[in-house]
Coordinates of C-alpha atoms and ligand atoms in Angstrom, one line a residue:
M1 CA 0.0 -0.1 0.0
R2 CA 2.6 2.4 1.1
S3 CA 4.8 1.7 -1.9
Q4 CA 1.9 2.2 -4.2
I5 CA 1.3 5.6 -2.8
R6 CA 5.1 6.5 -3.1
E7 CA 4.9 5.2 -6.6
K8 CA 2.0 7.5 -7.4
V9 CA 3.6 10.5 -5.8
E10 CA 6.9 9.7 -7.5
Y11 CA 4.9 9.4 -10.9
A12 CA 3.2 12.7 -10.2
L13 CA 6.3 14.6 -9.3
K14 CA 8.2 13.1 -12.3
N15 CA 5.5 13.6 -14.9
Y16 CA 3.8 16.7 -13.6
V17 CA 6.8 18.7 -12.1
D18 CA 5.7 21.7 -14.3
V19 CA 2.4 21.8 -12.5
F20 CA 3.9 21.9 -9.0
I21 CA 6.6 24.5 -10.2
F22 CA 3.7 26.7 -11.5
L23 CA 1.8 26.2 -8.2
F24 CA 4.7 27.1 -6.0
L25 CA 5.9 30.0 -8.1
V26 CA 2.7 31.9 -8.9
F27 CA 1.3 31.2 -5.4
T28 CA 4.5 32.6 -3.7
K29 CA 4.5 35.8 -5.9
S30 CA 0.8 36.4 -5.6
M31 CA 1.1 36.1 -1.7
I32 CA 4.1 38.5 -1.9
F33 CA 2.2 41.0 -3.9
I34 CA -0.9 40.8 -1.6
K35 CA 1.4 41.4 1.4
I36 CA 2.8 44.6 -0.4
L37 CA -0.8 45.7 -0.9
A38 CA -1.6 44.9 2.8
G39 CA -2.3 48.2 4.3
N40 CA -3.6 47.0 7.5
Y41 CA -5.5 43.9 6.5
V42 CA -5.1 40.7 4.6
S43 CA -8.0 38.2 4.9
P44 CA -6.9 34.8 6.4
S45 CA -8.6 33.0 3.9
V46 CA -7.0 34.7 0.9
K47 CA -4.7 31.7 0.5
Y48 CA -7.5 29.4 -0.1
S49 CA -9.0 31.7 -2.8
L50 CA -5.7 32.1 -4.4
L51 CA -5.2 28.3 -4.5
A52 CA -8.5 28.0 -6.0
S53 CA -7.7 30.5 -8.9
L54 CA -4.6 28.4 -9.5
F55 CA -6.5 25.2 -9.5
I56 CA -8.7 26.5 -12.1
M57 CA -5.8 27.6 -14.2
I58 CA -4.1 24.2 -13.7
S59 CA -7.3 22.3 -14.5
I60 CA -7.5 23.8 -17.8
S61 CA -3.8 23.1 -18.6
L62 CA -4.6 19.4 -17.8
L63 CA -6.8 19.2 -20.8
F64 CA -3.7 19.5 -23.0
K65 CA -1.1 16.9 -23.5
T66 CA 2.3 17.5 -21.7
K67 CA 3.8 20.1 -24.2
G68 CA 0.7 22.0 -24.5
R69 CA 0.2 22.0 -20.7
I70 CA 3.7 23.4 -20.1
K71 CA 3.2 26.1 -22.6
F72 CA -0.1 27.0 -21.0
L73 CA 1.1 27.2 -17.6
Y74 CA 4.1 29.2 -18.8
A75 CA 1.8 31.7 -20.4
M76 CA -0.4 31.8 -17.3
D77 CA 2.7 32.4 -15.1
F78 CA 3.9 35.2 -17.6
L79 CA 0.3 36.8 -17.6
V80 CA -0.1 36.9 -13.7
S81 CA 3.5 38.1 -13.3
F82 CA 3.1 40.9 -15.9
V83 CA -0.3 42.0 -14.3
I84 CA 1.4 42.0 -10.8
V85 CA 4.0 44.3 -12.1
A86 CA 1.4 46.4 -14.0
D87 CA -0.8 46.6 -10.7
L88 CA 2.2 47.6 -8.5
T89 CA 3.2 50.4 -10.9
Y90 CA -0.5 51.7 -11.0
Y91 CA -0.8 51.1 -7.2
R92 CA 2.2 53.3 -6.5
F93 CA 0.5 56.2 -8.1
F94 CA -3.2 55.6 -7.5
K95 CA -3.1 53.3 -4.4
D96 CA -5.5 51.1 -6.4
L97 CA -5.3 48.1 -8.8
I98 CA -5.9 48.3 -12.4
S99 CA -9.2 47.5 -13.8
I100 CA -10.4 46.9 -17.4
N101 CA -12.4 50.2 -17.3
C102 CA -9.3 52.2 -16.2
I103 CA -7.3 50.7 -19.1
R104 CA -10.1 51.8 -21.4
N105 CA -9.9 55.3 -20.0
L106 CA -6.2 55.3 -20.0
G107 CA -5.7 57.3 -23.2
E108 CA -7.6 60.3 -21.5
V109 CA -5.4 60.2 -18.4
G110 CA -2.0 61.6 -19.7
E111 CA -0.7 61.7 -16.1
V112 CA -0.5 57.9 -15.9
G113 CA 1.0 57.4 -19.3
D114 CA 3.7 60.0 -18.8
S115 CA 4.8 58.7 -15.4
V116 CA 4.9 54.9 -15.9
G117 CA 8.8 55.1 -16.3
N118 CA 9.1 57.0 -13.0
L119 CA 6.8 54.4 -11.2
L120 CA 8.5 51.3 -12.1
R121 CA 11.0 49.9 -9.6
F122 CA 13.8 47.5 -10.2
S123 CA 12.5 45.1 -7.6
D124 CA 9.3 44.8 -9.7
F125 CA 11.2 42.9 -12.2
L126 CA 11.9 40.2 -9.5
F127 CA 8.4 39.0 -10.2
L128 CA 9.4 38.3 -13.7
T129 CA 12.8 36.5 -13.2
D130 CA 11.2 32.9 -13.2
V131 CA 9.6 33.6 -16.4
V132 CA 13.0 34.1 -18.0
L133 CA 14.8 31.5 -16.0
L134 CA 12.1 28.9 -17.1
I135 CA 12.9 29.3 -20.8
P136 CA 15.8 26.6 -20.8
V137 CA 13.4 24.3 -18.7
M138 CA 10.9 24.6 -21.3
I139 CA 13.3 23.8 -23.9
Y140 CA 14.3 20.8 -21.9
F141 CA 10.8 19.6 -21.7
R142 CA 10.2 20.1 -25.3
N143 CA 12.2 17.0 -26.0
R144 CA 10.4 14.8 -23.4
K145 CA 8.4 11.8 -24.7
P146 CA 4.7 12.7 -25.0
D147 CA 2.2 12.3 -22.4
L148 CA 0.5 8.9 -22.1
A149 CA -2.6 10.1 -20.2
V150 CA -5.6 9.4 -22.6
L151 CA -8.2 12.1 -23.3
K152 CA -10.8 10.5 -20.9
K153 CA -8.3 10.7 -17.8
R154 CA -7.4 14.2 -18.7
I155 CA -11.0 15.2 -18.7
I156 CA -11.5 13.6 -15.4
A157 CA -8.5 15.4 -14.0
F158 CA -9.8 18.8 -15.4
S159 CA -13.3 18.3 -14.1
T160 CA -12.2 17.3 -10.7
L161 CA -9.7 20.3 -10.1
F162 CA -12.0 22.8 -11.9
V163 CA -15.0 22.1 -9.8
L164 CA -12.8 22.2 -6.6
G165 CA -11.3 25.5 -7.8
V166 CA -14.8 27.1 -8.6
V167 CA -16.3 25.9 -5.3
V168 CA -13.6 27.3 -3.1
Q169 CA -13.4 30.5 -5.2
F170 CA -17.2 30.9 -5.0
I171 CA -17.2 30.5 -1.1
G172 CA -14.7 33.3 -0.9
V173 CA -16.5 35.5 -3.3
R174 CA -19.9 34.8 -1.5
A175 CA -18.4 35.6 1.9
L176 CA -17.1 39.0 0.7
A177 CA -20.4 39.8 -1.2
L178 CA -22.2 39.2 2.2
E179 CA -19.7 41.1 4.2
Q180 CA -19.7 44.3 2.0
P181 CA -22.7 44.3 -0.2
G182 CA -22.2 46.0 -3.8
L183 CA -18.3 45.9 -3.4
L184 CA -17.9 43.3 -6.0
S185 CA -20.1 45.0 -8.7
S186 CA -18.9 48.5 -8.0
L187 CA -15.2 47.5 -7.4
R188 CA -14.9 50.5 -5.1
N189 CA -12.1 49.2 -3.0
K190 CA -10.1 47.0 -5.6
S191 CA -7.1 46.4 -3.4
Y192 CA -9.4 45.2 -0.4
I193 CA -11.0 42.7 -3.0
A194 CA -7.5 41.4 -3.8
R195 CA -6.7 41.0 -0.2
C196 CA -9.8 39.1 0.4
I197 CA -10.0 36.8 -2.7
G198 CA -6.6 37.1 -4.2
N199 CA -5.3 39.1 -7.1
I200 CA -6.3 36.5 -9.6
G201 CA -9.8 36.5 -8.1
Y202 CA -10.1 40.2 -8.3
H203 CA -9.1 40.5 -11.9
G204 CA -11.6 37.5 -12.6
V205 CA -14.4 39.5 -11.0
D206 CA -13.4 42.5 -13.0
I207 CA -13.5 40.6 -16.3
Y208 CA -16.9 39.2 -15.3
N209 CA -18.3 42.5 -14.6
V210 CA -17.1 44.0 -17.9
I211 CA -18.5 41.0 -19.9
A212 CA -21.9 41.3 -18.0
T213 CA -22.2 45.0 -18.7
E214 CA -21.3 44.7 -22.3
I215 CA -24.0 42.1 -22.7
R216 CA -26.5 44.3 -21.2
K217 CA -25.3 47.2 -23.4
S218 CA -25.5 45.1 -26.7
Q219 CA -28.9 43.9 -26.3
K220 CA -31.0 45.9 -28.9
L221 CA -33.9 47.9 -27.9
P222 CA -37.0 48.0 -30.1
E223 CA -37.7 51.4 -31.7
E224 CA -41.2 51.6 -30.1
K225 CA -39.6 51.2 -26.6
K226 CA -37.3 54.1 -27.3
K227 CA -40.2 56.2 -28.4
K228 CA -42.2 55.1 -25.2
I229 CA -39.3 56.0 -22.8
E230 CA -38.8 59.4 -24.5
K231 CA -42.4 60.0 -24.2
V232 CA -42.5 59.1 -20.6
L233 CA -39.5 61.3 -19.9
L234 CA -41.2 64.3 -21.7
S235 CA -44.6 64.0 -20.1
N236 CA -45.4 66.1 -17.0
K237 CA -42.3 68.1 -17.1
K238 CA -43.6 71.5 -15.9
Q239 CA -45.1 70.9 -12.5
G240 CA -45.7 74.6 -11.7
N241 CA -44.3 78.1 -11.7
K242 CA -43.4 78.8 -8.1
F243 CA -39.7 79.8 -7.7
A244 CA -39.2 79.7 -11.5
N245 CA -36.1 81.4 -12.7
I246 CA -35.3 82.7 -9.1
G247 CA -31.7 81.7 -9.5
E248 CA -31.1 83.2 -13.0
G249 CA -27.8 84.9 -13.0
K250 CA -27.1 83.8 -9.5
N251 CA -24.3 81.3 -8.5
L252 CA -25.1 77.8 -7.7
I253 CA -23.3 76.0 -4.9
I254 CA -24.1 72.5 -4.1
L255 CA -22.5 71.0 -0.9
Q256 CA -22.8 67.2 -0.6
I257 CA -21.8 66.2 2.8
E258 CA -20.2 62.9 3.4
S259 CA -22.4 60.3 5.4
L260 CA -24.6 63.0 6.9
Q261 CA -27.9 61.3 8.1
Q262 CA -30.8 63.2 9.2
F263 CA -31.1 61.6 12.6
V264 CA -28.1 63.7 14.0
I265 CA -30.0 66.9 13.1
N266 CA -31.3 68.8 16.1
R267 CA -30.3 65.7 18.2
K268 CA -28.3 65.8 21.5
V269 CA -26.0 63.2 23.0
N270 CA -25.1 63.6 26.7
G271 CA -26.7 67.0 26.7
Q272 CA -24.6 68.4 23.7
E273 CA -25.8 69.2 20.2
I274 CA -24.1 66.8 17.7
T275 CA -24.3 69.2 14.7
P276 CA -24.8 72.7 16.4
N277 CA -23.8 74.7 13.2
L278 CA -26.0 72.7 10.8
N279 CA -28.9 73.1 13.2
R280 CA -28.4 76.8 13.3
F281 CA -27.8 77.2 9.7
L282 CA -30.9 75.3 8.6
K283 CA -33.1 77.7 10.4
K284 CA -32.1 80.2 7.7
C285 CA -32.9 77.6 5.0
M286 CA -35.8 75.7 3.3
Y287 CA -35.3 72.4 5.1
F288 CA -36.7 69.1 3.6
D289 CA -37.2 66.8 6.5
N290 CA -38.5 63.8 4.4
F291 CA -35.5 63.6 1.9
Y292 CA -34.1 60.3 1.1
Y293 CA -30.8 59.0 -0.4
Q294 CA -31.3 56.8 -3.3
V295 CA -27.8 55.4 -3.9
A296 CA -26.9 52.0 -4.8
A297 CA -23.4 50.2 -5.2
G298 CA -21.7 53.6 -6.4
N299 CA -22.3 55.3 -3.0
T300 CA -21.0 58.7 -3.0
S301 CA -20.6 58.7 -6.7
D302 CA -24.2 57.6 -7.1
A303 CA -25.3 60.5 -5.1
E304 CA -23.3 62.8 -7.4
F305 CA -24.7 61.1 -10.3
M306 CA -28.3 61.5 -9.4
T307 CA -27.7 65.2 -8.4
N308 CA -26.2 66.0 -11.6
N309 CA -28.4 63.8 -14.0
S310 CA -31.6 62.8 -12.3
L311 CA -31.1 59.3 -13.7
Y312 CA -31.2 56.2 -11.3
P313 CA -27.8 54.6 -10.4
A314 CA -26.8 51.5 -12.2
A315 CA -28.6 48.2 -11.4
T316 CA -25.1 46.8 -10.5
G317 CA -21.9 48.5 -10.3
A318 CA -21.2 52.2 -10.3
A319 CA -22.8 54.4 -12.9
Y320 CA -19.6 56.6 -12.8
S321 CA -17.5 53.7 -14.1
I322 CA -19.9 52.0 -16.5
Y323 CA -21.4 55.0 -18.1
A324 CA -18.5 57.5 -18.1
K325 CA -18.5 57.7 -21.9
N326 CA -22.4 58.2 -22.3
D327 CA -23.9 61.3 -23.7
L328 CA -25.6 62.8 -20.7
D329 CA -27.7 65.9 -20.3
S330 CA -26.2 66.9 -17.1
L331 CA -26.8 70.0 -15.0
G332 CA -23.3 71.1 -15.6
E333 CA -23.8 71.1 -19.3
K334 CA -26.9 73.0 -19.1
L335 CA -25.4 75.6 -17.0
K336 CA -22.6 76.0 -19.3
E337 CA -24.9 76.8 -21.9
K338 CA -25.8 79.7 -19.8
K339 CA -22.2 80.7 -19.6
Y340 CA -21.7 79.4 -16.0
Y341 CA -18.2 78.5 -14.9
T342 CA -18.6 74.8 -13.7
S343 CA -16.2 73.1 -11.3
V344 CA -16.0 70.5 -8.6
F345 CA -14.1 70.6 -5.2
H346 CA -13.2 67.2 -3.7
G347 CA -10.1 66.4 -1.4
N348 CA -9.7 62.8 -2.7
R349 CA -7.4 61.7 -5.7
R350 CA -8.8 62.5 -9.1
I351 CA -9.2 58.8 -10.3
F352 CA -11.4 57.8 -7.4
W353 CA -14.8 56.7 -8.5
N354 CA -13.5 57.6 -12.1
R355 CA -14.1 61.3 -11.3
N356 CA -11.4 62.5 -13.7
I357 CA -13.4 61.0 -16.6
M358 CA -16.9 61.6 -15.4
Y359 CA -16.7 65.3 -14.4
N360 CA -15.8 66.0 -18.0
T361 CA -18.8 64.0 -19.2
E362 CA -21.0 65.9 -16.8
G363 CA -19.9 69.2 -18.0
F364 CA -17.4 70.5 -15.4
Y365 CA -14.5 72.6 -16.7
H366 CA -12.4 72.0 -13.6
F367 CA -11.9 69.6 -10.7
Y368 CA -10.0 70.9 -7.8
S369 CA -8.8 67.7 -6.3
K370 CA -6.3 66.4 -3.8
E371 CA -3.5 66.6 -6.4
E372 CA -4.1 70.3 -7.0
L373 CA -5.2 71.6 -3.5
N374 CA -2.9 71.8 -0.3
A375 CA -2.9 68.3 1.1
D376 CA -1.0 68.9 4.1
E377 CA -3.6 67.6 6.6
I378 CA -5.0 64.3 5.6
V379 CA -7.9 62.8 7.6
G380 CA -9.0 59.3 6.4
M381 CA -9.1 59.2 2.5
G382 CA -8.1 62.7 1.8
I383 CA -7.7 66.3 2.6
S384 CA -9.2 67.1 6.1
D385 CA -12.5 69.0 5.8
R386 CA -10.7 71.6 8.3
T387 CA -8.3 72.5 5.5
F388 CA -10.5 71.7 2.5
L389 CA -13.4 73.9 3.1
P390 CA -11.3 77.2 3.6
Q391 CA -9.4 76.3 0.5
T392 CA -12.7 75.9 -1.3
L393 CA -14.0 79.3 0.1
D394 CA -10.8 81.1 -1.2
K395 CA -11.3 79.6 -4.6
L396 CA -14.9 80.5 -4.8
Q397 CA -14.0 84.0 -4.5
T398 CA -11.7 83.9 -7.6
L399 CA -14.1 82.1 -9.8
Q400 CA -15.6 83.8 -12.9
K401 CA -19.2 84.5 -12.0
P402 CA -21.8 83.2 -12.4
Y403 CA -20.5 79.8 -11.5
Y404 CA -21.8 76.4 -10.4
S405 CA -19.6 74.8 -7.7
F406 CA -20.0 71.3 -6.6
V407 CA -18.3 70.9 -3.3
I408 CA -18.0 67.4 -1.9
T409 CA -16.6 66.9 1.8
L410 CA -14.8 63.7 2.8
S411 CA -13.7 63.5 6.5
S412 CA -16.8 62.0 7.9
H413 CA -16.3 58.8 6.1
F414 CA -16.8 55.3 7.5
P415 CA -15.1 54.0 9.6
Y416 CA -15.0 57.5 11.1
R417 CA -12.0 56.9 13.2
A418 CA -9.8 59.4 11.5
A419 CA -12.2 62.3 12.1
A420 CA -13.3 61.1 15.5
A421 CA -9.7 61.4 16.6
K422 CA -9.8 65.1 15.7
T423 CA -12.3 66.1 18.3
D424 CA -12.9 65.5 22.1
F425 CA -16.7 65.5 21.6
D426 CA -18.2 63.6 24.4
V427 CA -19.8 60.3 23.3
T428 CA -19.8 58.4 26.7
G429 CA -22.0 55.4 26.3
Y430 CA -21.0 55.0 22.6
E431 CA -17.2 55.3 22.9
G432 CA -15.1 53.0 20.7
T433 CA -18.2 52.1 18.6
D434 CA -19.1 52.8 14.9
V435 CA -22.0 54.9 16.2
G436 CA -19.8 56.9 18.6
N437 CA -17.1 57.4 16.1
Y438 CA -19.8 58.7 13.6
L439 CA -21.1 61.1 16.2
K440 CA -17.5 62.4 16.8
A441 CA -16.8 62.5 13.0
I442 CA -20.0 64.3 12.1
H443 CA -19.5 66.7 14.8
Y444 CA -16.0 67.5 13.6
T445 CA -17.4 68.0 10.1
D446 CA -20.1 70.1 11.4
E447 CA -17.5 72.4 13.1
Q448 CA -15.8 73.0 9.9
L449 CA -19.0 73.6 8.1
G450 CA -19.9 76.3 10.8
T451 CA -16.7 78.1 9.7
F452 CA -17.5 77.6 6.0
F453 CA -21.0 79.0 6.4
K454 CA -19.6 82.0 8.2
G455 CA -17.2 82.6 5.5
L456 CA -19.8 82.2 2.8
E457 CA -21.9 84.9 4.6
D458 CA -19.0 87.3 5.6
K459 CA -17.7 87.3 2.0
G460 CA -21.3 88.2 0.8
I461 CA -21.1 85.0 -1.4
L462 CA -24.5 84.0 0.0
D463 CA -26.1 87.2 -1.2
N464 CA -25.6 86.2 -5.0
S465 CA -25.9 82.4 -4.6
I466 CA -28.3 79.7 -4.1
L467 CA -26.8 77.0 -1.9
L468 CA -28.2 73.4 -1.8
M469 CA -26.9 71.0 0.9
Y470 CA -27.5 67.3 1.6
G471 CA -25.9 64.1 2.9
D472 CA -25.0 61.7 0.3
H473 CA -25.9 58.3 2.0
S474 CA -26.5 56.5 5.2
A475 CA -23.7 56.4 7.9
I476 CA -24.7 53.6 10.1
P477 CA -24.7 50.1 8.8
Q478 CA -27.4 47.6 9.5
S479 CA -25.1 45.7 11.9
D480 CA -25.1 48.7 14.3
K481 CA -28.8 49.2 14.3
S482 CA -29.4 48.5 17.8
L483 CA -26.9 51.0 19.1
L484 CA -28.5 53.6 16.8
Y485 CA -32.0 52.7 18.3
K486 CA -30.6 53.1 21.7
L487 CA -29.4 56.7 20.9
V488 CA -32.7 57.9 19.5
G489 CA -34.8 55.8 21.7
E490 CA -36.7 54.0 18.9
E491 CA -39.2 51.4 19.9
N492 CA -40.4 50.3 16.6
Q493 CA -37.5 48.3 15.6
N494 CA -38.7 46.8 12.4
D495 CA -37.4 46.9 8.7
Y496 CA -40.1 49.4 7.9
T497 CA -38.9 51.9 10.5
W498 CA -35.3 51.3 9.5
Y499 CA -36.0 52.4 5.9
K500 CA -38.8 55.1 6.6
K501 CA -37.0 56.8 9.5
Y502 CA -33.3 56.0 9.3
Q503 CA -32.5 56.1 5.6
K504 CA -33.2 59.9 5.3
V505 CA -30.6 62.5 4.8
P506 CA -31.1 66.2 5.4
F507 CA -31.6 68.5 2.4
M508 CA -31.6 72.2 2.6
I509 CA -31.9 75.1 0.1
H510 CA -30.4 78.5 1.2
F511 CA -31.7 81.5 -0.5
P512 CA -30.3 85.0 -0.5
K513 CA -31.3 87.0 2.6
N514 CA -32.5 83.8 4.3
K515 CA -35.6 84.0 2.3
Y516 CA -38.3 81.2 2.3
K517 CA -36.9 79.6 5.3
G518 CA -39.0 76.9 7.0
V519 CA -39.6 73.2 6.8
N520 CA -41.1 71.4 3.8
H521 CA -42.3 67.8 4.5
L522 CA -42.4 66.7 0.8
Y523 CA -41.3 63.1 0.4
S524 CA -38.3 63.6 -2.0
G525 CA -35.0 62.3 -2.7
E526 CA -31.7 62.7 -4.6
M527 CA -33.4 62.2 -8.0
D528 CA -35.3 65.4 -7.4
T529 CA -32.4 67.9 -7.0
Y530 CA -31.6 68.5 -10.6
P531 CA -35.4 69.1 -11.8
T532 CA -35.7 71.5 -8.8
I533 CA -32.6 73.4 -9.9
A534 CA -33.8 73.4 -13.5
N535 CA -37.0 75.3 -12.6
M536 CA -35.1 77.7 -10.4
F537 CA -32.3 78.5 -13.0
G538 CA -34.5 78.3 -16.0
L539 CA -33.0 75.3 -17.5
K540 CA -34.5 72.9 -20.1
A541 CA -33.9 69.5 -18.7
P542 CA -36.2 67.2 -20.4
Y543 CA -34.4 64.0 -19.8
T544 CA -34.6 63.9 -16.1
M545 CA -36.6 61.3 -13.9
G546 CA -37.1 63.1 -10.6
K547 CA -39.6 65.9 -9.8
D548 CA -39.4 69.6 -9.0
M549 CA -39.6 69.8 -5.4
L550 CA -40.8 73.3 -5.2
N551 CA -43.7 72.6 -7.2
S552 CA -44.9 69.0 -6.6
K553 CA -47.7 68.5 -4.5
Q554 CA -47.4 64.7 -4.5
G555 CA -44.3 63.3 -2.7
N556 CA -42.6 60.3 -4.1
V557 CA -39.4 58.4 -3.9
T558 CA -38.3 55.1 -5.7
F559 CA -35.3 53.4 -4.4
R560 CA -33.0 51.4 -6.6
N561 CA -34.0 48.1 -4.8
G562 CA -37.7 48.6 -5.8
S563 CA -38.9 50.0 -2.5
F564 CA -40.8 53.2 -2.9
T565 CA -43.2 55.8 -1.2
D566 CA -45.8 58.1 -2.6
G567 CA -46.0 60.1 0.8
K568 CA -49.0 57.8 1.8
V569 CA -47.9 54.4 1.4
F570 CA -44.4 53.0 2.1
Y571 CA -43.3 49.8 0.3
V572 CA -40.3 47.9 1.6
S573 CA -39.1 45.6 -1.2
T574 CA -36.6 43.5 1.0
I575 CA -39.6 42.1 3.0
D576 CA -42.4 42.9 0.3
K577 CA -44.6 44.7 2.6
Y578 CA -46.7 47.8 2.5
Y579 CA -47.2 50.3 5.3
D580 CA -49.4 53.3 5.9
I581 CA -47.2 56.3 6.6
K582 CA -49.7 58.0 8.8
T583 CA -50.4 55.0 11.1
D584 CA -47.2 53.1 10.6
E585 CA -49.3 50.0 10.3
E586 CA -48.9 47.2 7.7
I587 CA -51.6 47.4 5.0
K588 CA -52.9 45.3 2.2
P589 CA -51.9 46.8 -1.2
T590 CA -54.9 48.2 -3.1
K591 CA -54.8 47.6 -6.9
A592 CA -53.7 51.0 -7.6
V593 CA -50.7 50.7 -5.2
L594 CA -49.7 47.4 -6.9
E595 CA -49.9 49.3 -10.3
E596 CA -47.8 52.0 -8.8
K597 CA -45.2 49.4 -7.7
N598 CA -45.0 48.2 -11.4
R599 CA -44.9 51.6 -12.8
R600 CA -41.9 52.5 -10.5
Q601 CA -40.2 49.2 -11.5
Q602 CA -40.7 50.3 -15.1
Q603 CA -39.2 53.8 -14.3
L604 CA -36.0 52.0 -13.1
E605 CA -35.9 49.8 -16.1
Y606 CA -36.4 52.8 -18.4
S607 CA -33.4 54.5 -16.6
D608 CA -31.2 51.3 -17.1
D609 CA -32.2 51.3 -20.8
I610 CA -31.4 55.0 -21.2
L611 CA -27.9 54.4 -19.8
N612 CA -27.3 50.9 -21.2
K613 CA -28.2 52.0 -24.6
D614 CA -26.9 55.6 -24.5
L615 CA -30.2 56.8 -25.5
L616 CA -29.7 60.4 -24.6
K617 CA -27.2 60.5 -27.3
E618 CA -29.9 59.7 -29.8
F619 CA -32.6 61.8 -28.2
N620 CA -30.4 64.8 -28.0
S621 CA -29.2 64.6 -31.6
E622 CA -32.9 64.2 -32.7
N623 CA -33.7 67.3 -30.7
N624 CA -30.8 69.3 -32.2
S625 CA -31.8 68.4 -35.8
Q626 CA -35.3 69.3 -35.1
T627 CA -34.4 72.9 -33.7
K628 CA -32.0 73.5 -36.6
Ligands
GP9_1 C1 -14.1 59.2 -2.0 C2 -15.3 59.7 -1.1 C3 -16.1 58.7 -0.4 O1 -13.7 60.2 -2.6 O2 -16.2 60.5 -2.0 O3 -16.7 57.6 -1.3 P1 -17.7 56.6 -0.7 O4 -16.8 55.4 -0.2 O5 -18.5 57.2 0.5 O6 -18.5 56.1 -1.7
MN2 MN1 -19.9 58.9 0.8

């Protein structure tokens, strides 16, 4: 028995030595690469995912006879090594890994192309040494006698290893998808993905995403459906004349605040106000207290996308990556037509969320990013709000008027620890938790906002501008629900309450001379910002899917997951239940409500069609030729 096993092992070692060499080399260099990326975290299970990827590659090689198998494995070794070197080079500059979408956009990003030479290190080439050293080994193997394994045996070997690889890979991918929903479709933290499921796994997911999107994009849409979509978009555009053209000639400033949720507004912890400056300033504003974020996997970038386009976020992935080359009908473009100077301010790197490409598509002339601003003080992912907002204020004063400036804060970003460390705000009872750190972080940001508001007032900027402000998305993950409920003293701890009450973000409009201040209870969301601005600034924005919040009587919000409200009924798609907003009781849906649900679903599909089939390109060119 023993000698039989030994024989088998000897046979395997002798005849499949190339497979073992491949496994050893590619596993080792991939692990070294992942450790280089490490930051402060490498998943303990990454080695299993990595082995699974290698098993899949090896399984394919086993379909070939010896020579073909060796050539295939050599090619795979070369490919993985080459991608590691490319990833390392890219990572040095962008602190991120390469994706197919960034390669596609590379032509438009001169900065990378120019600096590849400067970024390469001699040590990177060590990853390629075996590729060179293996050449004589390959030549030696070329002269070996052909493999005796018959096709049937090869197929069995392939299937076994392939299934094993796929199953183990799937387990890793699924665990990550559950831990961070939307991460794999949006690829919003690529190096983290590689540190969890391996470098090969990450690139596999990237390739899968691109293929899935291309298939969606390539499916033809019948002409009648296009006409129908355009008709739906164009119907009911003008909802009223209130506030029409009130902003004409004025500057437009939009302030998107990172992770600002509504529950912190006018709330105290241990007797102190969490956001005293926002609370004070919102008394001078028209404040919408039933406003919801509507983002999907694109998170911050989805909030930006809706605000500037009034189209729904992508069904999977981030619209900012997938549709960056589309023809849009963005707010920036429309204001440009009115001779506005359009720019964005944000203290992170230009490439994050594909902003360097997307801002161009959205009609912004300039992006004041981390690379351009003074980045001496970093909090979390980028420039601290404390130094970012004063820089923004200084720049605003130099801009050609009228201008549209889109300002995006950053410091109060999950997991909140960096900003929390900058304040001694007392969160006794929540210390060291996500909720506690969030309260500190948002208090820190609020303090910086206070200085910013004062600056805007003192410099007279608010006299000639309309300022809109809102939080981009939620701050507290589901897993921290109970602590949030403790903070606010919530008794109804069900899914409905979670969505209806705790997925709101504050939305405020400040008019010159603090006009029109007060609270507006209209149910609305991020999709509605652009149509509201379009009415105020006299813009024609026919291809928007939201509503004008200053003229609509009927509230409504549709969430990307199919949940919706019309201000009376709230449908929670995750549990498929309907609630009466007034009584907070579960209700049986009427026929009209069910029809409404289908209509909302259709709206989401239309939005997907518009983006996947780049329909605005067609609609715009038809419009232009009609007006000529
Ligand atoms: C990054 C910042 C945060 O620049 O906007 O993005 P998020 O992780 O919240 O989507
Ligand atoms: Mn965000």
